[in-house]
Coordinates of C-alpha atoms in Angstrom, one line a residue:
M22 CA 37.9 -37.3 -0.6
H23 CA 38.7 -36.6 -4.2
P24 CA 40.7 -39.6 -5.4
A25 CA 43.3 -37.7 -7.4
S26 CA 44.2 -35.1 -4.8
G27 CA 43.4 -36.8 -1.5
H28 CA 41.4 -33.7 -0.5
D29 CA 37.7 -33.4 0.2
H30 CA 36.1 -32.1 -3.0
H31 CA 33.2 -30.4 -1.2
H32 CA 33.6 -26.6 -1.2
D33 CA 31.3 -23.9 0.2
H34 CA 30.8 -21.9 -2.9
E35 CA 29.4 -18.5 -2.5
H36 CA 25.8 -18.5 -3.6
S37 CA 23.7 -15.7 -4.9
T38 CA 22.1 -13.6 -2.2
L39 CA 19.1 -13.2 -4.4
G40 CA 15.9 -14.8 -3.2
E41 CA 14.1 -17.4 -5.4
M42 CA 11.6 -14.8 -6.7
D43 CA 14.4 -12.4 -7.7
V44 CA 16.2 -15.1 -9.5
R45 CA 13.1 -16.1 -11.4
V46 CA 12.4 -12.4 -12.3
R47 CA 15.9 -12.0 -13.6
A48 CA 15.7 -15.2 -15.7
L49 CA 12.3 -14.1 -17.1
E50 CA 13.7 -10.6 -17.9
T51 CA 16.7 -12.1 -19.6
L52 CA 14.6 -14.5 -21.7
L53 CA 12.2 -11.8 -22.8
T54 CA 15.1 -9.4 -23.6
Q55 CA 16.8 -12.1 -25.7
K56 CA 13.6 -12.8 -27.6
G57 CA 13.2 -9.1 -28.3
Y58 CA 10.0 -8.7 -26.4
L59 CA 11.4 -6.5 -23.7
D60 CA 13.6 -3.4 -23.8
P61 CA 15.7 -3.2 -20.6
A62 CA 15.9 0.6 -20.9
A63 CA 12.1 0.8 -20.9
V64 CA 12.0 -1.3 -17.8
D65 CA 14.6 1.0 -16.2
R66 CA 12.4 4.0 -17.0
I67 CA 9.3 2.4 -15.4
I68 CA 11.3 1.5 -12.3
E69 CA 12.7 5.0 -12.1
T70 CA 9.2 6.4 -12.5
Y71 CA 7.9 4.5 -9.5
E72 CA 11.0 5.0 -7.4
V73 CA 11.4 8.7 -8.0
H74 CA 8.4 10.3 -9.6
V75 CA 5.5 8.4 -8.1
G76 CA 5.0 7.6 -4.5
P77 CA 3.8 8.8 -1.1
H78 CA 6.0 11.9 -1.3
N79 CA 3.5 13.2 -3.9
G80 CA 0.6 12.7 -1.6
A81 CA 2.5 14.5 1.2
K82 CA 3.0 17.5 -1.1
V83 CA -0.8 17.6 -1.8
V84 CA -1.6 17.5 1.9
A85 CA 1.0 20.1 2.8
R86 CA -0.4 22.4 0.1
A87 CA -3.9 21.9 1.4
W88 CA -2.8 22.8 5.0
A89 CA -0.9 25.9 3.8
D90 CA -3.4 27.2 1.1
P91 CA -7.1 27.3 2.2
A92 CA -8.2 27.9 -1.4
F93 CA -6.4 24.8 -2.6
R94 CA -7.9 22.9 0.3
D95 CA -11.4 23.9 -0.7
W96 CA -10.7 23.0 -4.3
L97 CA -9.3 19.6 -3.2
L98 CA -12.4 18.8 -1.3
Q99 CA -14.7 19.9 -4.2
D100 CA -12.7 18.4 -7.1
A101 CA -9.8 16.3 -5.9
T102 CA -9.0 15.0 -9.4
A103 CA -8.6 18.5 -10.9
A104 CA -6.8 19.9 -7.8
I105 CA -4.3 17.0 -7.7
A106 CA -3.8 17.2 -11.5
S107 CA -2.9 20.8 -11.2
M108 CA 0.2 19.6 -9.4
D109 CA 1.0 17.2 -12.3
Y110 CA 0.0 14.1 -10.4
T111 CA -2.1 12.3 -12.9
G112 CA -2.2 9.0 -14.7
R113 CA -3.4 5.5 -14.2
Q114 CA -5.5 5.1 -11.1
G115 CA -5.6 8.9 -10.6
E116 CA -8.6 9.5 -12.9
H117 CA -11.2 9.8 -10.2
M118 CA -9.6 11.2 -7.0
V119 CA -11.6 12.0 -3.9
A120 CA -10.4 13.8 -0.8
V121 CA -12.2 13.8 2.5
P122 CA -11.2 15.9 5.6
N123 CA -10.5 14.5 9.0
T124 CA -12.2 16.4 11.8
P125 CA -12.0 16.2 15.6
D126 CA -15.0 13.9 15.4
T127 CA -14.3 11.9 12.2
H128 CA -11.1 10.2 11.1
N129 CA -11.3 8.8 7.6
M130 CA -9.6 5.6 6.6
V131 CA -9.7 4.1 3.1
V132 CA -9.5 0.4 2.7
C133 CA -9.7 -1.1 -0.8
T134 CA -10.7 -4.7 -1.3
L135 CA -9.2 -4.9 -4.8
C136 CA -6.4 -2.4 -5.0
S137 CA -7.6 -1.4 -8.4
C138 CA -8.6 2.0 -6.9
Y139 CA -5.4 2.7 -5.0
P140 CA -4.3 6.3 -6.0
W141 CA -0.9 5.5 -7.6
P142 CA -0.1 9.0 -8.7
V143 CA -0.1 10.3 -5.2
L144 CA 0.8 7.2 -3.1
G145 CA 2.8 5.0 -5.5
L146 CA 2.2 1.3 -5.7
P147 CA 0.1 -0.3 -3.0
P148 CA 2.3 -1.8 -0.3
V149 CA 2.1 -5.5 0.3
W150 CA 0.6 -5.1 3.8
Y151 CA -2.2 -2.9 2.3
K152 CA -3.4 -5.8 0.2
S153 CA -3.3 -8.4 3.0
A154 CA -6.5 -9.9 4.3
A155 CA -5.3 -9.4 7.8
Y156 CA -5.0 -5.6 7.3
R157 CA -8.4 -5.3 5.5
S158 CA -10.2 -7.4 8.1
R159 CA -8.7 -5.4 11.0
A160 CA -9.5 -2.1 9.4

């Protein structure tokens, strides 16, 4: 009991619903912004790029075009970097693209051990499960 009021002073305050990592990221972002090392607008543009302009929807468009356009499919298989760049999907980790066809006898699966070669322009950032040892070993 609180001596002055005669009531229990313990309250269930609402706490942040952010996880520990989110709280740390926000604190770091605040500190870097206050010191002038980080421009929040630039961070927003980067986030928007990966949420809207880069991601698996780009790869789906490449595949759909290859299905619908045999000449593009041939180009994609011969020079994936150029074919994909023609659709404006270029940039970091898209410098050396390779496309391989699945056939009735062969189904291709790419497993990267470092994620440094993950094709960001057409698939976005690598998902957490893709980097996991369990996934890589099972594949």
